């Protein structure tokens, strides 16, 4: 089955800096790669996703890149703010199947 | 997007009892998913619930422990049976949105078993 690895497990940045979280996946048939933000006491919130026919996608301060050949994808957050502090999960999915998740990255943005 | 609600939002239960969690989606979807998130951990798939057929369980999860109902295209329930403290987790319902691809999660049910 699909195996998703996520790094780093914890990340601390200063407000205004950029943060990058990286994930790799094992199943070359995976074609959907979402990123979720989970704040304490809440369910995972979809922040951005990318499909396998696209190499990069941006939404304001958030971007995701996908390298299908290398089977890895990354989340980039620019101009970080304290409210970006949360746990971020990457996931990968083959069409018609369930998401497989990475272990999560705890991001702390310090003022 | 999809709006997913879950009930209850949290509960404290005694060991040996059962709890049924409800999940409601604001659009008709073929597949719904149930995940467990143990404290400080990632999400683990329990089962996939398709309307009109038996749920498909992942390795380590069995129907007797986690029976699932899927009576229609917008609703599902997960029961945690004969609970023990090891069942203390967040239980999350998930489904695709109207495009049948983008996947969303409910707010979760926080379960504590004493």
PDB file of C-alpha atoms in Angstrom, chain B residues 3-13 18-25 32 34 67 69 74-80 89-94 105-111:
ATOM      1  CA  UNK B   3     -19.714  20.825   5.180  1.00  0.00           C
ATOM      2  CA  UNK B   4     -19.415  17.841   7.476  1.00  0.00           C
ATOM      3  CA  UNK B   5     -20.871  17.705  10.959  1.00  0.00           C
ATOM      4  CA  UNK B   6     -20.335  15.129  13.660  1.00  0.00           C
ATOM      5  CA  UNK B   7     -22.186  14.306  16.836  1.00  0.00           C
ATOM      6  CA  UNK B   8     -21.263  14.164  19.643  1.00  0.00           C
ATOM      7  CA  UNK B   9     -18.302  16.536  19.604  1.00  0.00           C
ATOM      8  CA  UNK B  10     -16.889  14.866  22.699  1.00  0.00           C
ATOM      9  CA  UNK B  11     -17.825  12.266  25.272  1.00  0.00           C
ATOM     10  CA  UNK B  12     -16.493  10.566  28.359  1.00  0.00           C
ATOM     11  CA  UNK B  13     -17.504   6.919  28.594  1.00  0.00           C
ATOM     12  CA  UNK B  18     -20.524   1.547  23.383  1.00  0.00           C
ATOM     13  CA  UNK B  19     -20.768   4.918  21.674  1.00  0.00           C
ATOM     14  CA  UNK B  20     -22.285   5.708  18.299  1.00  0.00           C
ATOM     15  CA  UNK B  21     -20.885   8.674  16.377  1.00  0.00           C
ATOM     16  CA  UNK B  22     -22.953  10.331  13.684  1.00  0.00           C
ATOM     17  CA  UNK B  23     -21.647  12.025  10.545  1.00  0.00           C
ATOM     18  CA  UNK B  24     -23.728  14.215   8.258  1.00  0.00           C
ATOM     19  CA  UNK B  25     -22.533  15.604   4.902  1.00  0.00           C
ATOM     20  CA  UNK B  32     -17.360   8.234   3.301  1.00  0.00           C
ATOM     21  CA  UNK B  34     -13.791   7.003   9.159  1.00  0.00           C
ATOM     22  CA  UNK B  67     -19.717  -1.423  13.204  1.00  0.00           C
ATOM     23  CA  UNK B  69     -23.908   2.081   9.014  1.00  0.00           C
ATOM     24  CA  UNK B  74     -25.360  11.923   3.187  1.00  0.00           C
ATOM     25  CA  UNK B  75     -25.137  10.065   6.493  1.00  0.00           C
ATOM     26  CA  UNK B  76     -23.040   7.462   8.284  1.00  0.00           C
ATOM     27  CA  UNK B  77     -22.518   6.208  11.827  1.00  0.00           C
ATOM     28  CA  UNK B  78     -19.535   4.587  13.510  1.00  0.00           C
ATOM     29  CA  UNK B  79     -20.009   2.660  16.744  1.00  0.00           C
ATOM     30  CA  UNK B  80     -17.101   2.051  19.081  1.00  0.00           C
ATOM     31  CA  UNK B  89      -8.957   9.013  20.512  1.00  0.00           C
ATOM     32  CA  UNK B  90     -10.396  11.517  18.118  1.00  0.00           C
ATOM     33  CA  UNK B  91     -12.695   9.890  15.576  1.00  0.00           C
ATOM     34  CA  UNK B  92     -13.006  11.746  12.284  1.00  0.00           C
ATOM     35  CA  UNK B  93     -15.451  11.428   9.432  1.00  0.00           C
ATOM     36  CA  UNK B  94     -14.335  12.428   5.942  1.00  0.00           C
ATOM     37  CA  UNK B 105     -13.051  16.330   7.307  1.00  0.00           C
ATOM     38  CA  UNK B 106     -15.572  16.819  10.034  1.00  0.00           C
ATOM     39  CA  UNK B 107     -14.616  18.486  13.325  1.00  0.00           C
ATOM     40  CA  UNK B 108     -14.068  15.142  15.037  1.00  0.00           C
ATOM     41  CA  UNK B 109     -15.457  13.368  18.097  1.00  0.00           C
ATOM     42  CA  UNK B 110     -13.150  13.403  21.099  1.00  0.00           C
ATOM     43  CA  UNK B 111     -13.633  10.232  23.087  1.00  0.00           C
TER      44      UNK B 111
END
